[in-house]
PDB file of C-alpha atoms in Angstrom:
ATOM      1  CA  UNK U 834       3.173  -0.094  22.787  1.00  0.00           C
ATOM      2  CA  UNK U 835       2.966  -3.868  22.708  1.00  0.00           C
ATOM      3  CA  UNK U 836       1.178  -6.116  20.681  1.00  0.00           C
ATOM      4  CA  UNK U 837       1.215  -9.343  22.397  1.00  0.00           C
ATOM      5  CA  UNK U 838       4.546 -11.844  23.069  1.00  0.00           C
ATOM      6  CA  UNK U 839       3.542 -13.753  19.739  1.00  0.00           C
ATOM      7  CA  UNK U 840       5.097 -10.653  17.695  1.00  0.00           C
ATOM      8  CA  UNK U 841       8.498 -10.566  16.734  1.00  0.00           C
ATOM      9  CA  UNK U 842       9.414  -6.673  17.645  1.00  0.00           C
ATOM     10  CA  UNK U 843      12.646  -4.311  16.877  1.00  0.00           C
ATOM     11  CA  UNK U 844      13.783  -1.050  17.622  1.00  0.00           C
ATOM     12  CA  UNK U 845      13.971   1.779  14.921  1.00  0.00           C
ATOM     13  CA  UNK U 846      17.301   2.151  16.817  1.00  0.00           C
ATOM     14  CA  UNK U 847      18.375  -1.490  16.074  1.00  0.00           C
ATOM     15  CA  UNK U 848      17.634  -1.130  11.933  1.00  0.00           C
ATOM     16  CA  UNK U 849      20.535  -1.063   9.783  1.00  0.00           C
ATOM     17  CA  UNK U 850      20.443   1.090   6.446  1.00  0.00           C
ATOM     18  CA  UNK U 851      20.025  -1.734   3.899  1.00  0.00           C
ATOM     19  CA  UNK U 852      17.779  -3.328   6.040  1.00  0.00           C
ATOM     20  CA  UNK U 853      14.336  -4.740   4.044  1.00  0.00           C
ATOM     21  CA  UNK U 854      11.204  -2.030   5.316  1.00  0.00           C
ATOM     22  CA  UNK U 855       7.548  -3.351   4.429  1.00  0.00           C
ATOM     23  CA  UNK U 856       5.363   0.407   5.044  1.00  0.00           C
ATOM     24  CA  UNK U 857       2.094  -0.679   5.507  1.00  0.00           C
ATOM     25  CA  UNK U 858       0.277   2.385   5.729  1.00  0.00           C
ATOM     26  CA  UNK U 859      -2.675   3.450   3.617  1.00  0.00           C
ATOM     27  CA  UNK U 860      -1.377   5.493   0.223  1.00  0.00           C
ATOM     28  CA  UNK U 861      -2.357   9.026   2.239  1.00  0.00           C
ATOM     29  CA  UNK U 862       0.079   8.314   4.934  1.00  0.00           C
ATOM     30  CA  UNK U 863       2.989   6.872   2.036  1.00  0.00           C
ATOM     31  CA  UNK U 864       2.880   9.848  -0.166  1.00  0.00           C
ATOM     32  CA  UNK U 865       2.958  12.395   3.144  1.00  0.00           C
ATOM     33  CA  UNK U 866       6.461  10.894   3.763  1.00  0.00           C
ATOM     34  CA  UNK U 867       8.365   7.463   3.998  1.00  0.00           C
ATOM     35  CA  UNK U 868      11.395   5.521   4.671  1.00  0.00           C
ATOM     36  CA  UNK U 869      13.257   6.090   1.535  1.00  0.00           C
ATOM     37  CA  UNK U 870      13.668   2.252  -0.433  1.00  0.00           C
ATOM     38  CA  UNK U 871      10.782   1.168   1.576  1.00  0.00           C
ATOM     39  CA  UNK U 872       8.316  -0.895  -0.082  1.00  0.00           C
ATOM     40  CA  UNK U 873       4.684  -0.259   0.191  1.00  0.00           C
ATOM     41  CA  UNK U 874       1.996  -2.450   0.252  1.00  0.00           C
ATOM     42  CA  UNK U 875      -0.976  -0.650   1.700  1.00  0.00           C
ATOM     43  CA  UNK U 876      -3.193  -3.008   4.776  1.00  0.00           C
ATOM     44  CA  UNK U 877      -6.193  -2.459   2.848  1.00  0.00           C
ATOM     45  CA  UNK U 878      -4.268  -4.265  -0.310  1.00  0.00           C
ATOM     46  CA  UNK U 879      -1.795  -6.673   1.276  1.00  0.00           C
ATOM     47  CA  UNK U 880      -3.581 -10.161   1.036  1.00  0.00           C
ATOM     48  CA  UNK U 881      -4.283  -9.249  -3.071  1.00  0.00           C
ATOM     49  CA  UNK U 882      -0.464  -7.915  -3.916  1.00  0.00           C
ATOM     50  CA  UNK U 883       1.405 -10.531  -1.211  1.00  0.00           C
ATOM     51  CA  UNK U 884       3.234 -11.748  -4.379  1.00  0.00           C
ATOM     52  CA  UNK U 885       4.895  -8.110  -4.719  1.00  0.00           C
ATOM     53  CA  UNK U 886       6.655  -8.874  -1.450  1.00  0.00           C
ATOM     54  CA  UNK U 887       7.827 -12.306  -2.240  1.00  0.00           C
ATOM     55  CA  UNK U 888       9.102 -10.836  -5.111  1.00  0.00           C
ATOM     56  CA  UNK U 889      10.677  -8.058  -3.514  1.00  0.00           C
ATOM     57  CA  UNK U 890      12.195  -9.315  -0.454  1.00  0.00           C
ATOM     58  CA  UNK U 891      15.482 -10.946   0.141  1.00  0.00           C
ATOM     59  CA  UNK U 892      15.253 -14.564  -0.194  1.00  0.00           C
ATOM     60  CA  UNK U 893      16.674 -15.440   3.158  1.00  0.00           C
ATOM     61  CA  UNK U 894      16.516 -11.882   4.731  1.00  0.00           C
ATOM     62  CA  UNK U 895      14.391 -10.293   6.905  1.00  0.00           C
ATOM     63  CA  UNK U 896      11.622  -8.730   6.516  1.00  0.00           C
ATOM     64  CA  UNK U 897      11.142  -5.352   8.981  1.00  0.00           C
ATOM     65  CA  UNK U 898       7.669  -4.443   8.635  1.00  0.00           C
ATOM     66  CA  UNK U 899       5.700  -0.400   9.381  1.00  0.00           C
ATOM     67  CA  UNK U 900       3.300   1.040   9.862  1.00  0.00           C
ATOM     68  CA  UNK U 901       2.491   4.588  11.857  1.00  0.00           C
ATOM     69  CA  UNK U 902       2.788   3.272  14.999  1.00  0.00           C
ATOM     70  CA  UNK U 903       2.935  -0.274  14.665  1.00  0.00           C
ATOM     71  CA  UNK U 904      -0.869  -2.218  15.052  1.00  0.00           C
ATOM     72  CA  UNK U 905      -1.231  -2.574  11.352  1.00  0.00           C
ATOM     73  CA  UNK U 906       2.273  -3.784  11.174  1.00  0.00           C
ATOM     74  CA  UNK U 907       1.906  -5.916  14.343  1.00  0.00           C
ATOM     75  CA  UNK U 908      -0.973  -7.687  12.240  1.00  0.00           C
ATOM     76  CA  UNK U 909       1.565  -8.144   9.012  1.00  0.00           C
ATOM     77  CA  UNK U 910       4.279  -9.259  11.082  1.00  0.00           C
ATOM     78  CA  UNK U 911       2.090 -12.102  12.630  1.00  0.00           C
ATOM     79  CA  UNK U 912       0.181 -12.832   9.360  1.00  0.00           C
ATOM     80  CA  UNK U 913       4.017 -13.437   7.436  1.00  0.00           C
ATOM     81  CA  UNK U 914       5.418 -15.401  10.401  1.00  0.00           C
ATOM     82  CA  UNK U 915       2.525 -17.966   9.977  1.00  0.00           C
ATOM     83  CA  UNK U 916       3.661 -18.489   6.134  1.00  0.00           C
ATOM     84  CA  UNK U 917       7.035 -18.875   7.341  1.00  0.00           C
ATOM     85  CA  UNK U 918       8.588 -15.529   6.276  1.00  0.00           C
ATOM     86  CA  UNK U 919      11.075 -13.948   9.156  1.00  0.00           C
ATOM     87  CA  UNK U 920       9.104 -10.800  10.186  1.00  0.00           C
ATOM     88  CA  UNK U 921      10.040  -8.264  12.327  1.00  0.00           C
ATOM     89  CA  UNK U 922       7.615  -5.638  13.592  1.00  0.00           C
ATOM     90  CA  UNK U 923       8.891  -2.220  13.894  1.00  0.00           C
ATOM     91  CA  UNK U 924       7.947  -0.978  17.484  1.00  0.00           C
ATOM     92  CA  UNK U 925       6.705   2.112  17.206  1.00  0.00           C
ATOM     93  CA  UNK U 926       6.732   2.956  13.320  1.00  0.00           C
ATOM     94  CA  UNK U 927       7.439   5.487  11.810  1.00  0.00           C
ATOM     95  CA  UNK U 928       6.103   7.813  14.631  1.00  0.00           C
ATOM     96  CA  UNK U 929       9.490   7.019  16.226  1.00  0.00           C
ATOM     97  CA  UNK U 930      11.606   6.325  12.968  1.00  0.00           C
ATOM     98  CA  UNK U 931      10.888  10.470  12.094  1.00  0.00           C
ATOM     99  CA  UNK U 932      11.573  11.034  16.112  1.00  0.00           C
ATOM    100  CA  UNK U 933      14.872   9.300  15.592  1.00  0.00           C
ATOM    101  CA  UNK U 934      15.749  11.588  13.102  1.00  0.00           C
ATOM    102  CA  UNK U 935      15.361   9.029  10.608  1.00  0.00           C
ATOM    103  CA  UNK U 936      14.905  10.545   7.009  1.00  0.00           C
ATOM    104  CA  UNK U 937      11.001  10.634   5.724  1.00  0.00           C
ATOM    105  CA  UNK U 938      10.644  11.849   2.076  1.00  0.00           C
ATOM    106  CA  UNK U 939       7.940  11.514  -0.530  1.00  0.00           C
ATOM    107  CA  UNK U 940       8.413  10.035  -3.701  1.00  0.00           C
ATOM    108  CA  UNK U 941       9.976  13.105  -5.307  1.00  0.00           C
ATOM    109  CA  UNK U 942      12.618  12.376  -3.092  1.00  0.00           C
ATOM    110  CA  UNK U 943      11.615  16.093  -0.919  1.00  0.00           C
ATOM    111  CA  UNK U 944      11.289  15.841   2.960  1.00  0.00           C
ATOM    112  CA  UNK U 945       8.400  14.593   4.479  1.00  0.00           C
ATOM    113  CA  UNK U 946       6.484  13.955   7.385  1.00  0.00           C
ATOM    114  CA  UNK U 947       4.431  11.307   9.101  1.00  0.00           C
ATOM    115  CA  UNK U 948       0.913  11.912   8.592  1.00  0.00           C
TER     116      UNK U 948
END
């Protein structure tokens, strides 16, 4: 799916295990399953907790940003690029990070699944 040549994309494939994952997704979605050490900071919430990111992310790492299938995150990824943040949208979420055979869990730390 592509979002435009203005957004900075990678592949599920092409993420490393300590890389820095921004989930997106609305809290339903999160608590069905998630990249484990992911941070999330729902769409509906991101302009009013942007400081939990700055916070959070590695001062001069990247920042690899999903949602479910990557629109929300598309919009995230252009949105931190314009303050200056490196952003990376994840192509294709976590639709194909679980078709990978990526791990999902919930918070409990039990397998998940994308919702």
């Amino acid at each position: 799916m592509s979002f435009g040549a203005g957004v900075p994309t990678v592949e599920v494939a092409d993420l490393k295990d300590d890389d820095f994952l921004l989930d997106v997704r609305e809290d339903d979605e999160w608590q069905a399953g998630h990249a484990e050490g992911a941070l999330h900071i729902p769409l509906s919430d991101f302009v009013a907790r942007y400081g939990e990111l700055t916070e959070a992310a590695p001062e001069a790492g990247r920042v690899h940003v999903i949602c479910r299938s990557g629109g929300r995150s598309a919009q995230v990824t252009m949105y931190l690029t314009q303050q200056g943040i490196d952003a990376v949208n994840v192509d294709g979420g976590m639709q194909v990070w679980a078709a990978a055979g990526r791990p999902v869990v919930t918070d409990s730390g039990e397998p998940g699944y994308v919702a």
